[in-house]
Amino acid sequence: MIEAQKISMSFGDTKVLQEVDLQVEQGTVTVILGPSGSGKTTLLRCMNFLERADSGRLIFGEETYDLAHIRQKEIAEIRKHTGFVFQNYNLFANKTALENVTEGLIMAHGYGKEEAEQIGRKALDKVGLAAKYHAYPSELSGGQQQRVGIARAVASNPAVIYFDEPTSALDPELIGGVLQVMVELAKEGMTMVVVTHEMSFAREVADRVVFMENGQIVEQGSPEEIFDSPREERTRQFLSRIHH
């Protein structure tokens, strides 16, 4: 389905990713854990070309791409099949919830306004915002704004959705609503790659858990393997700190 091979990236002299390999099977939820600065978000952004990797390859569907030399046209083609949910929502402040969802459908996917609005309303219904089509971001809570972000990602019916710490900017009581939407998507078989600190979500929803540190994958496996019997000492340390 999607495979990252030997992705490396540096910011100046700092190696942020060091030959990272990651396989994502269709219909699965992959959760990436790790301390701040471990390269989790950069990996996600490189896989969706929000950052340009220095080297490595991406297999997406039937095609293989050289990440350092990929053309803009190829990036645009891949992005038609991906959704990205940002930590800080990234909504247009001057557009309603519905317009935030339809913008990409019209501009990137070539839908007419009417059809885009139909799809947009369905996507907002799905995330529990049927009453908020015409609300502006400033009139929505953080949790609602993030759900608009998820609706926008879902609307184009992507092959995969990348989530970059989707709950980390939220007040604690708003986190549950966003996670619940993600749980429903997982049940429907949406392929998801999720960078998060929400351990209960990782344990209950992930098919595969990946632990990263210093730009490398230290360990990966099923939630049971990682949470109940991690092989690496570093993974054990990280999880015991989180649990305390």
C-alpha atoms as an extended CHARMM CRD file, in Angstrom:
* protein
*
       244  EXT
         1         1  MET       CA              0.0000000000        0.0000000000        0.0000000000  PROA      1               0.0000000000
         2         2  ILE       CA              2.4380000000        2.6940000000        1.2070000000  PROA      2               0.0000000000
         3         3  GLU       CA              6.0600000000        2.0600000000        1.9910000000  PROA      3               0.0000000000
         4         4  ALA       CA              8.7550000000        4.5280000000        2.9880000000  PROA      4               0.0000000000
         5         5  GLN       CA             12.2600000000        3.2380000000        2.3110000000  PROA      5               0.0000000000
         6         6  LYS       CA             15.4530000000        4.6660000000        3.7710000000  PROA      6               0.0000000000
         7         7  ILE       CA             14.0760000000        8.1870000000        4.3120000000  PROA      7               0.0000000000
         8         8  SER       CA             16.7920000000       10.5480000000        5.5320000000  PROA      8               0.0000000000
         9         9  MET       CA             16.5990000000       14.2460000000        6.2420000000  PROA      9               0.0000000000
        10        10  SER       CA             18.7460000000       16.8620000000        7.9600000000  PROA      10              0.0000000000
        11        11  PHE       CA             18.0740000000       20.4200000000        9.0700000000  PROA      11              0.0000000000
        12        12  GLY       CA             21.5300000000       21.9230000000        8.7310000000  PROA      12              0.0000000000
        13        13  ASP       CA             23.9040000000       19.6550000000       10.6770000000  PROA      13              0.0000000000
        14        14  THR       CA             21.0930000000       17.9860000000       12.6230000000  PROA      14              0.0000000000
        15        15  LYS       CA             20.0390000000       14.5900000000       11.3220000000  PROA      15              0.0000000000
        16        16  VAL       CA             16.2770000000       14.5090000000       11.8220000000  PROA      16              0.0000000000
        17        17  LEU       CA             15.5990000000       11.2120000000       10.0290000000  PROA      17              0.0000000000
        18        18  GLN       CA             18.1480000000        8.4500000000        9.5220000000  PROA      18              0.0000000000
        19        19  GLU       CA             17.2450000000        5.8470000000        6.8950000000  PROA      19              0.0000000000
        20        20  VAL       CA             13.7300000000        5.2430000000        8.2110000000  PROA      20              0.0000000000
        21        21  ASP       CA             11.7060000000        2.3490000000        6.7560000000  PROA      21              0.0000000000
        22        22  LEU       CA              7.9520000000        2.2060000000        7.3370000000  PROA      22              0.0000000000
        23        23  GLN       CA              5.2930000000       -0.0300000000        5.8200000000  PROA      23              0.0000000000
        24        24  VAL       CA              1.6260000000        0.8850000000        5.9980000000  PROA      24              0.0000000000
        25        25  GLU       CA             -0.8970000000       -1.7770000000        4.9850000000  PROA      25              0.0000000000
        26        26  GLN       CA             -4.2260000000       -0.7920000000        3.5010000000  PROA      26              0.0000000000
        27        27  GLY       CA             -7.0540000000       -0.5330000000        6.0310000000  PROA      27              0.0000000000
        28        28  THR       CA             -4.7600000000       -0.4080000000        9.0720000000  PROA      28              0.0000000000
        29        29  VAL       CA             -3.9980000000        2.1650000000       11.7570000000  PROA      29              0.0000000000
        30        30  THR       CA             -0.2900000000        2.8100000000       12.3570000000  PROA      30              0.0000000000
        31        31  VAL       CA              0.4990000000        4.8710000000       15.4610000000  PROA      31              0.0000000000
        32        32  ILE       CA              3.9120000000        6.5270000000       15.8130000000  PROA      32              0.0000000000
        33        33  LEU       CA              5.0940000000        7.2590000000       19.3620000000  PROA      33              0.0000000000
        34        34  GLY       CA              8.2550000000        8.8430000000       20.6870000000  PROA      34              0.0000000000
        35        35  PRO       CA              9.6520000000       11.7560000000       22.6700000000  PROA      35              0.0000000000
        36        36  SER       CA              9.6170000000       15.3120000000       21.2930000000  PROA      36              0.0000000000
        37        37  GLY       CA             12.2290000000       15.7820000000       18.6020000000  PROA      37              0.0000000000
        38        38  SER       CA             12.3370000000       12.1000000000       17.6730000000  PROA      38              0.0000000000
        39        39  GLY       CA             11.4380000000       12.8110000000       14.0280000000  PROA      39              0.0000000000
        40        40  LYS       CA              7.8170000000       11.5750000000       14.1370000000  PROA      40              0.0000000000
        41        41  THR       CA              6.2170000000       14.6730000000       12.6110000000  PROA      41              0.0000000000
        42        42  THR       CA              9.0410000000       15.1330000000       10.0920000000  PROA      42              0.0000000000
        43        43  LEU       CA              8.5230000000       11.5580000000        8.8670000000  PROA      43              0.0000000000
        44        44  LEU       CA              4.8150000000       12.2390000000        8.3620000000  PROA      44              0.0000000000
        45        45  ARG       CA              5.5040000000       15.5330000000        6.5850000000  PROA      45              0.0000000000
        46        46  CYS       CA              8.1030000000       13.9200000000        4.3110000000  PROA      46              0.0000000000
        47        47  MET       CA              5.6270000000       11.1910000000        3.3670000000  PROA      47              0.0000000000
        48        48  ASN       CA              3.1510000000       13.8950000000        2.2760000000  PROA      48              0.0000000000
        49        49  PHE       CA              5.8200000000       16.2490000000        0.8290000000  PROA      49              0.0000000000
        50        50  LEU       CA              5.2350000000       19.0790000000        3.2700000000  PROA      50              0.0000000000
        51        51  GLU       CA              8.9780000000       18.6750000000        3.8550000000  PROA      51              0.0000000000
        52        52  ARG       CA             11.4160000000       17.4820000000        1.2020000000  PROA      52              0.0000000000
        53        53  ALA       CA             13.4950000000       14.4850000000        2.2980000000  PROA      53              0.0000000000
        54        54  ASP       CA             17.1970000000       14.4450000000        1.3690000000  PROA      54              0.0000000000
        55        55  SER       CA             17.0090000000       10.8390000000        0.2210000000  PROA      55              0.0000000000
        56        56  GLY       CA             14.8140000000        7.7680000000        0.2420000000  PROA      56              0.0000000000
        57        57  ARG       CA             11.9500000000        6.3170000000       -1.7390000000  PROA      57              0.0000000000
        58        58  LEU       CA              8.2040000000        6.1620000000       -1.3650000000  PROA      58              0.0000000000
        59        59  ILE       CA              6.1400000000        3.3400000000       -2.8010000000  PROA      59              0.0000000000
        60        60  PHE       CA              2.5550000000        4.5670000000       -3.1520000000  PROA      60              0.0000000000
        61        61  GLY       CA              0.1500000000        2.1010000000       -4.7220000000  PROA      61              0.0000000000
        62        62  GLU       CA              1.8810000000        0.7540000000       -7.8190000000  PROA      62              0.0000000000
        63        63  GLU       CA              4.3900000000        3.5930000000       -8.1860000000  PROA      63              0.0000000000
        64        64  THR       CA              7.8380000000        4.1670000000       -6.6530000000  PROA      64              0.0000000000
        65        65  TYR       CA              9.1020000000        7.7230000000       -6.1890000000  PROA      65              0.0000000000
        66        66  ASP       CA             12.5880000000        9.0530000000       -5.4540000000  PROA      66              0.0000000000
        67        67  LEU       CA             11.9030000000       11.5500000000       -2.6730000000  PROA      67              0.0000000000
        68        68  ALA       CA             14.8650000000       13.8250000000       -3.3840000000  PROA      68              0.0000000000
        69        69  HSD       CA             13.9760000000       14.2010000000       -7.0750000000  PROA      69              0.0000000000
        70        70  ILE       CA             10.2080000000       13.9230000000       -7.1700000000  PROA      70              0.0000000000
        71        71  ARG       CA              8.4700000000       16.3470000000       -9.5390000000  PROA      71              0.0000000000
        72        72  GLN       CA              5.7990000000       18.8080000000       -8.4680000000  PROA      72              0.0000000000
        73        73  LYS       CA              3.3060000000       17.1020000000      -10.7710000000  PROA      73              0.0000000000
        74        74  GLU       CA              3.8980000000       13.7430000000       -9.0420000000  PROA      74              0.0000000000
        75        75  ILE       CA              3.4820000000       15.3540000000       -5.6160000000  PROA      75              0.0000000000
        76        76  ALA       CA              0.1530000000       16.8470000000       -6.6950000000  PROA      76              0.0000000000
        77        77  GLU       CA             -0.9700000000       13.4300000000       -7.9560000000  PROA      77              0.0000000000
        78        78  ILE       CA             -0.0610000000       11.6680000000       -4.6720000000  PROA      78              0.0000000000
        79        79  ARG       CA             -1.7170000000       14.3950000000       -2.5950000000  PROA      79              0.0000000000
        80        80  LYS       CA             -5.0180000000       13.7790000000       -4.4070000000  PROA      80              0.0000000000
        81        81  HSD       CA             -5.0560000000       10.4290000000       -2.6120000000  PROA      81              0.0000000000
        82        82  THR       CA             -3.9760000000       11.5890000000        0.8450000000  PROA      82              0.0000000000
        83        83  GLY       CA             -5.4940000000       13.6120000000        3.6700000000  PROA      83              0.0000000000
        84        84  PHE       CA             -3.5130000000       15.4580000000        6.3480000000  PROA      84              0.0000000000
        85        85  VAL       CA             -4.8320000000       16.5580000000        9.7370000000  PROA      85              0.0000000000
        86        86  PHE       CA             -2.6460000000       19.2000000000       11.3740000000  PROA      86              0.0000000000
        87        87  GLN       CA             -1.9100000000       19.7910000000       15.0350000000  PROA      87              0.0000000000
        88        88  ASN       CA             -3.1320000000       23.4020000000       14.8510000000  PROA      88              0.0000000000
        89        89  TYR       CA             -6.1280000000       22.8200000000       12.5100000000  PROA      89              0.0000000000
        90        90  ASN       CA             -4.8400000000       24.9950000000        9.5960000000  PROA      90              0.0000000000
        91        91  LEU       CA             -8.3130000000       26.2700000000        8.7120000000  PROA      91              0.0000000000
        92        92  PHE       CA             -8.9900000000       29.3950000000        6.6420000000  PROA      92              0.0000000000
        93        93  ALA       CA            -10.2330000000       31.9430000000        9.1920000000  PROA      93              0.0000000000
        94        94  ASN       CA            -12.3260000000       33.8020000000        6.5860000000  PROA      94              0.0000000000
        95        95  LYS       CA            -14.1890000000       30.6930000000        5.3850000000  PROA      95              0.0000000000
        96        96  THR       CA            -17.0390000000       28.7650000000        6.9980000000  PROA      96              0.0000000000
        97        97  ALA       CA            -16.6590000000       25.1410000000        8.1150000000  PROA      97              0.0000000000
        98        98  LEU       CA            -18.3160000000       24.0300000000        4.8660000000  PROA      98              0.0000000000
        99        99  GLU       CA            -16.1120000000       26.2870000000        2.7200000000  PROA      99              0.0000000000
       100       100  ASN       CA            -13.0070000000       24.9520000000        4.4800000000  PROA      100             0.0000000000
       101       101  VAL       CA            -14.0380000000       21.4480000000        3.4480000000  PROA      101             0.0000000000
       102       102  THR       CA            -15.1100000000       22.2810000000       -0.1260000000  PROA      102             0.0000000000
       103       103  GLU       CA            -12.1150000000       24.4790000000       -1.0230000000  PROA      103             0.0000000000
       104       104  GLY       CA             -9.7940000000       21.5210000000       -1.6740000000  PROA      104             0.0000000000
       105       105  LEU       CA            -12.4830000000       19.5510000000       -3.4960000000  PROA      105             0.0000000000
       106       106  ILE       CA            -13.0270000000       22.4340000000       -5.9150000000  PROA      106             0.0000000000
       107       107  MET       CA             -9.4160000000       23.6160000000       -6.3210000000  PROA      107             0.0000000000
       108       108  ALA       CA             -7.4580000000       20.3360000000       -6.2120000000  PROA      108             0.0000000000
       109       109  HSD       CA            -10.0300000000       17.7590000000       -7.2790000000  PROA      109             0.0000000000
       110       110  GLY       CA            -12.0200000000       19.7320000000       -9.8310000000  PROA      110             0.0000000000
       111       111  TYR       CA            -15.4800000000       19.2450000000       -8.3280000000  PROA      111             0.0000000000
       112       112  GLY       CA            -18.2450000000       21.6920000000       -9.1720000000  PROA      112             0.0000000000
       113       113  LYS       CA            -19.4710000000       23.8770000000       -6.3090000000  PROA      113             0.0000000000
       114       114  GLU       CA            -22.7690000000       22.0580000000       -5.8570000000  PROA      114             0.0000000000
       115       115  GLU       CA            -21.2900000000       18.5620000000       -5.7540000000  PROA      115             0.0000000000
       116       116  ALA       CA            -18.4690000000       19.7560000000       -3.4770000000  PROA      116             0.0000000000
       117       117  GLU       CA            -21.0300000000       21.1820000000       -1.0440000000  PROA      117             0.0000000000
       118       118  GLN       CA            -22.9640000000       17.9260000000       -1.0290000000  PROA      118             0.0000000000
       119       119  ILE       CA            -19.7780000000       15.9680000000       -0.1950000000  PROA      119             0.0000000000
       120       120  GLY       CA            -18.7270000000       18.6240000000        2.3160000000  PROA      120             0.0000000000
       121       121  ARG       CA            -22.0190000000       18.4500000000        4.1990000000  PROA      121             0.0000000000
       122       122  LYS       CA            -21.7720000000       14.6620000000        4.3720000000  PROA      122             0.0000000000
       123       123  ALA       CA            -18.2110000000       14.8960000000        5.7310000000  PROA      123             0.0000000000
       124       124  LEU       CA            -19.2560000000       17.4190000000        8.3950000000  PROA      124             0.0000000000
       125       125  ASP       CA            -22.2560000000       15.2560000000        9.3470000000  PROA      125             0.0000000000
       126       126  LYS       CA            -19.8730000000       12.3440000000        9.7790000000  PROA      126             0.0000000000
       127       127  VAL       CA            -17.7650000000       14.2260000000       12.3570000000  PROA      127             0.0000000000
       128       128  GLY       CA            -20.8260000000       15.4620000000       14.2660000000  PROA      128             0.0000000000
       129       129  LEU       CA            -20.9460000000       19.0300000000       12.9140000000  PROA      129             0.0000000000
       130       130  ALA       CA            -24.2450000000       18.9980000000       11.0000000000  PROA      130             0.0000000000
       131       131  ALA       CA            -25.2950000000       22.1530000000       12.8520000000  PROA      131             0.0000000000
       132       132  LYS       CA            -22.0780000000       24.0470000000       12.0390000000  PROA      132             0.0000000000
       133       133  TYR       CA            -21.9020000000       24.2400000000        8.2340000000  PROA      133             0.0000000000
       134       134  HSD       CA            -21.9380000000       28.0440000000        8.2400000000  PROA      134             0.0000000000
       135       135  ALA       CA            -19.8890000000       28.7030000000       11.3820000000  PROA      135             0.0000000000
       136       136  TYR       CA            -16.4880000000       30.3640000000       11.0440000000  PROA      136             0.0000000000
       137       137  PRO       CA            -13.4460000000       28.8950000000       12.8410000000  PROA      137             0.0000000000
       138       138  SER       CA            -13.5850000000       31.7260000000       15.4300000000  PROA      138             0.0000000000
       139       139  GLU       CA            -17.0880000000       30.5330000000       16.3930000000  PROA      139             0.0000000000
       140       140  LEU       CA            -15.9570000000       26.9300000000       16.9490000000  PROA      140             0.0000000000
       141       141  SER       CA            -14.1710000000       25.2920000000       19.8870000000  PROA      141             0.0000000000
       142       142  GLY       CA            -10.7310000000       23.7720000000       19.3040000000  PROA      142             0.0000000000
       143       143  GLY       CA            -12.2790000000       20.3100000000       19.1920000000  PROA      143             0.0000000000
       144       144  GLN       CA            -14.8240000000       21.4100000000       16.6000000000  PROA      144             0.0000000000
       145       145  GLN       CA            -12.1230000000       23.0900000000       14.5010000000  PROA      145             0.0000000000
       146       146  GLN       CA            -10.1170000000       19.8840000000       14.5570000000  PROA      146             0.0000000000
       147       147  ARG       CA            -13.1890000000       17.9300000000       13.4840000000  PROA      147             0.0000000000
       148       148  VAL       CA            -13.5540000000       20.3140000000       10.5240000000  PROA      148             0.0000000000
       149       149  GLY       CA             -9.9160000000       19.4620000000        9.7570000000  PROA      149             0.0000000000
       150       150  ILE       CA            -10.7940000000       15.7600000000        9.8210000000  PROA      150             0.0000000000
       151       151  ALA       CA            -13.8970000000       16.3390000000        7.6610000000  PROA      151             0.0000000000
       152       152  ARG       CA            -11.6930000000       18.1540000000        5.1370000000  PROA      152             0.0000000000
       153       153  ALA       CA             -9.2740000000       15.2080000000        5.0890000000  PROA      153             0.0000000000
       154       154  VAL       CA            -12.0790000000       12.6440000000        4.7280000000  PROA      154             0.0000000000
       155       155  ALA       CA            -14.0440000000       14.5320000000        2.0480000000  PROA      155             0.0000000000
       156       156  SER       CA            -11.7970000000       13.5720000000       -0.8730000000  PROA      156             0.0000000000
       157       157  ASN       CA            -12.0850000000        9.8670000000        0.0420000000  PROA      157             0.0000000000
       158       158  PRO       CA             -8.3000000000        9.4880000000        0.3510000000  PROA      158             0.0000000000
       159       159  ALA       CA             -6.2870000000        6.2690000000        0.3310000000  PROA      159             0.0000000000
       160       160  VAL       CA             -4.6310000000        7.3340000000        3.6010000000  PROA      160             0.0000000000
       161       161  ILE       CA             -5.0100000000       10.0830000000        6.2130000000  PROA      161             0.0000000000
       162       162  TYR       CA             -1.9670000000       11.3310000000        8.1210000000  PROA      162             0.0000000000
       163       163  PHE       CA             -2.6880000000       12.7620000000       11.5890000000  PROA      163             0.0000000000
       164       164  ASP       CA              0.0000000000       14.9560000000       13.1780000000  PROA      164             0.0000000000
       165       165  GLU       CA             -0.6910000000       15.0220000000       16.9450000000  PROA      165             0.0000000000
       166       166  PRO       CA             -4.3490000000       15.8620000000       16.2900000000  PROA      166             0.0000000000
       167       167  THR       CA             -5.2570000000       16.3180000000       19.9730000000  PROA      167             0.0000000000
       168       168  SER       CA             -2.1450000000       17.9900000000       21.3840000000  PROA      168             0.0000000000
       169       169  ALA       CA             -3.4910000000       21.5590000000       21.0140000000  PROA      169             0.0000000000
       170       170  LEU       CA             -6.8280000000       20.7270000000       22.6500000000  PROA      170             0.0000000000
       171       171  ASP       CA             -8.1600000000       21.1970000000       26.1640000000  PROA      171             0.0000000000
       172       172  PRO       CA             -8.4120000000       17.8060000000       27.9110000000  PROA      172             0.0000000000
       173       173  GLU       CA            -12.2220000000       17.7030000000       27.8180000000  PROA      173             0.0000000000
       174       174  LEU       CA            -12.2620000000       18.1980000000       24.0330000000  PROA      174             0.0000000000
       175       175  ILE       CA             -9.8380000000       15.3770000000       23.2380000000  PROA      175             0.0000000000
       176       176  GLY       CA            -12.4000000000       12.5770000000       23.5920000000  PROA      176             0.0000000000
       177       177  GLY       CA            -14.6470000000       13.9340000000       20.8310000000  PROA      177             0.0000000000
       178       178  VAL       CA            -11.8240000000       14.0700000000       18.3070000000  PROA      178             0.0000000000
       179       179  LEU       CA            -10.5140000000       10.6190000000       19.2410000000  PROA      179             0.0000000000
       180       180  GLN       CA            -14.0320000000        9.2010000000       18.9290000000  PROA      180             0.0000000000
       181       181  VAL       CA            -14.2330000000       10.4420000000       15.3170000000  PROA      181             0.0000000000
       182       182  MET       CA            -10.8670000000        8.7670000000       14.6370000000  PROA      182             0.0000000000
       183       183  VAL       CA            -12.0720000000        5.5130000000       16.2270000000  PROA      183             0.0000000000
       184       184  GLU       CA            -15.1130000000        5.5380000000       13.9060000000  PROA      184             0.0000000000
       185       185  LEU       CA            -12.8900000000        6.1060000000       10.8590000000  PROA      185             0.0000000000
       186       186  ALA       CA            -10.6840000000        3.1900000000       11.9120000000  PROA      186             0.0000000000
       187       187  LYS       CA            -13.7580000000        0.9550000000       12.2340000000  PROA      187             0.0000000000
       188       188  GLU       CA            -14.7310000000        1.8760000000        8.6770000000  PROA      188             0.0000000000
       189       189  GLY       CA            -11.3420000000        0.6660000000        7.4530000000  PROA      189             0.0000000000
       190       190  MET       CA             -9.7080000000        4.0460000000        6.7530000000  PROA      190             0.0000000000
       191       191  THR       CA             -5.9290000000        3.7060000000        6.4200000000  PROA      191             0.0000000000
       192       192  MET       CA             -4.4250000000        6.0280000000        9.0400000000  PROA      192             0.0000000000
       193       193  VAL       CA             -0.9280000000        6.9950000000       10.1850000000  PROA      193             0.0000000000
       194       194  VAL       CA             -1.1720000000        8.8090000000       13.5100000000  PROA      194             0.0000000000
       195       195  VAL       CA              1.5310000000       10.6510000000       15.4590000000  PROA      195             0.0000000000
       196       196  THR       CA              0.1560000000       10.9770000000       18.9850000000  PROA      196             0.0000000000
       197       197  HSD       CA              0.7940000000       10.9080000000       22.7260000000  PROA      197             0.0000000000
       198       198  GLU       CA             -2.6100000000        9.3250000000       23.3930000000  PROA      198             0.0000000000
       199       199  MET       CA             -1.5340000000        5.9380000000       24.7110000000  PROA      199             0.0000000000
       200       200  SER       CA             -5.0340000000        4.5320000000       25.2090000000  PROA      200             0.0000000000
       201       201  PHE       CA             -5.8410000000        5.2990000000       21.5620000000  PROA      201             0.0000000000
       202       202  ALA       CA             -2.6010000000        3.6140000000       20.4780000000  PROA      202             0.0000000000
       203       203  ARG       CA             -3.3150000000        0.5550000000       22.5900000000  PROA      203             0.0000000000
       204       204  GLU       CA             -6.9560000000        0.1520000000       21.6180000000  PROA      204             0.0000000000
       205       205  VAL       CA             -7.1150000000        1.2980000000       17.9920000000  PROA      205             0.0000000000
       206       206  ALA       CA             -3.6800000000        0.7410000000       16.4150000000  PROA      206             0.0000000000
       207       207  ASP       CA             -2.8720000000       -2.3190000000       14.3520000000  PROA      207             0.0000000000
       208       208  ARG       CA              0.8000000000       -1.3970000000       14.4960000000  PROA      208             0.0000000000
       209       209  VAL       CA              2.7310000000        0.7660000000       16.9660000000  PROA      209             0.0000000000
       210       210  VAL       CA              6.0600000000        2.3330000000       15.9880000000  PROA      210             0.0000000000
       211       211  PHE       CA              8.4210000000        3.8340000000       18.5790000000  PROA      211             0.0000000000
       212       212  MET       CA             10.9090000000        6.4350000000       17.3050000000  PROA      212             0.0000000000
       213       213  GLU       CA             13.8540000000        8.2270000000       18.8220000000  PROA      213             0.0000000000
       214       214  ASN       CA             16.7090000000       10.2940000000       17.3550000000  PROA      214             0.0000000000
       215       215  GLY       CA             15.3170000000       10.0390000000       13.8440000000  PROA      215             0.0000000000
       216       216  GLN       CA             15.2080000000        6.2610000000       13.8590000000  PROA      216             0.0000000000
       217       217  ILE       CA             12.6530000000        3.5300000000       14.4720000000  PROA      217             0.0000000000
       218       218  VAL       CA             13.7440000000        1.8360000000       17.6880000000  PROA      218             0.0000000000
       219       219  GLU       CA             11.0120000000       -0.7980000000       17.7240000000  PROA      219             0.0000000000
       220       220  GLN       CA              7.6850000000       -1.6340000000       16.1190000000  PROA      220             0.0000000000
       221       221  GLY       CA              5.0260000000       -4.2790000000       16.5740000000  PROA      221             0.0000000000
       222       222  SER       CA              1.4600000000       -4.9120000000       17.6410000000  PROA      222             0.0000000000
       223       223  PRO       CA              0.0940000000       -2.8590000000       20.5660000000  PROA      223             0.0000000000
       224       224  GLU       CA              0.4290000000       -5.9580000000       22.7960000000  PROA      224             0.0000000000
       225       225  GLU       CA              4.0860000000       -6.4050000000       21.8490000000  PROA      225             0.0000000000
       226       226  ILE       CA              4.9950000000       -2.7580000000       22.3670000000  PROA      226             0.0000000000
       227       227  PHE       CA              2.9600000000       -2.0140000000       25.5100000000  PROA      227             0.0000000000
       228       228  ASP       CA              3.0990000000       -5.3580000000       27.3110000000  PROA      228             0.0000000000
       229       229  SER       CA              6.5090000000       -6.7550000000       26.3720000000  PROA      229             0.0000000000
       230       230  PRO       CA              8.7310000000       -4.2290000000       24.5950000000  PROA      230             0.0000000000
       231       231  ARG       CA             12.0850000000       -5.6890000000       23.5600000000  PROA      231             0.0000000000
       232       232  GLU       CA             14.1290000000       -2.4930000000       23.7180000000  PROA      232             0.0000000000
       233       233  GLU       CA             15.1760000000       -0.8720000000       26.9930000000  PROA      233             0.0000000000
       234       234  ARG       CA             14.5860000000        2.5970000000       25.5060000000  PROA      234             0.0000000000
       235       235  THR       CA             10.9710000000        1.7220000000       24.6810000000  PROA      235             0.0000000000
       236       236  ARG       CA             10.4480000000        0.4590000000       28.2230000000  PROA      236             0.0000000000
       237       237  GLN       CA             11.8560000000        3.6890000000       29.6920000000  PROA      237             0.0000000000
       238       238  PHE       CA              9.6520000000        5.8620000000       27.4900000000  PROA      238             0.0000000000
       239       239  LEU       CA              6.4800000000        3.9300000000       28.3130000000  PROA      239             0.0000000000
       240       240  SER       CA              7.1610000000        3.8090000000       32.0580000000  PROA      240             0.0000000000
       241       241  ARG       CA              7.6410000000        7.6010000000       32.0860000000  PROA      241             0.0000000000
       242       242  ILE       CA              4.4010000000        8.1080000000       30.1770000000  PROA      242             0.0000000000
       243       243  HSD       CA              2.4820000000        5.7860000000       32.4930000000  PROA      243             0.0000000000
       244       244  HSD       CA              3.7570000000        7.5790000000       35.5760000000  PROA      244             0.0000000000
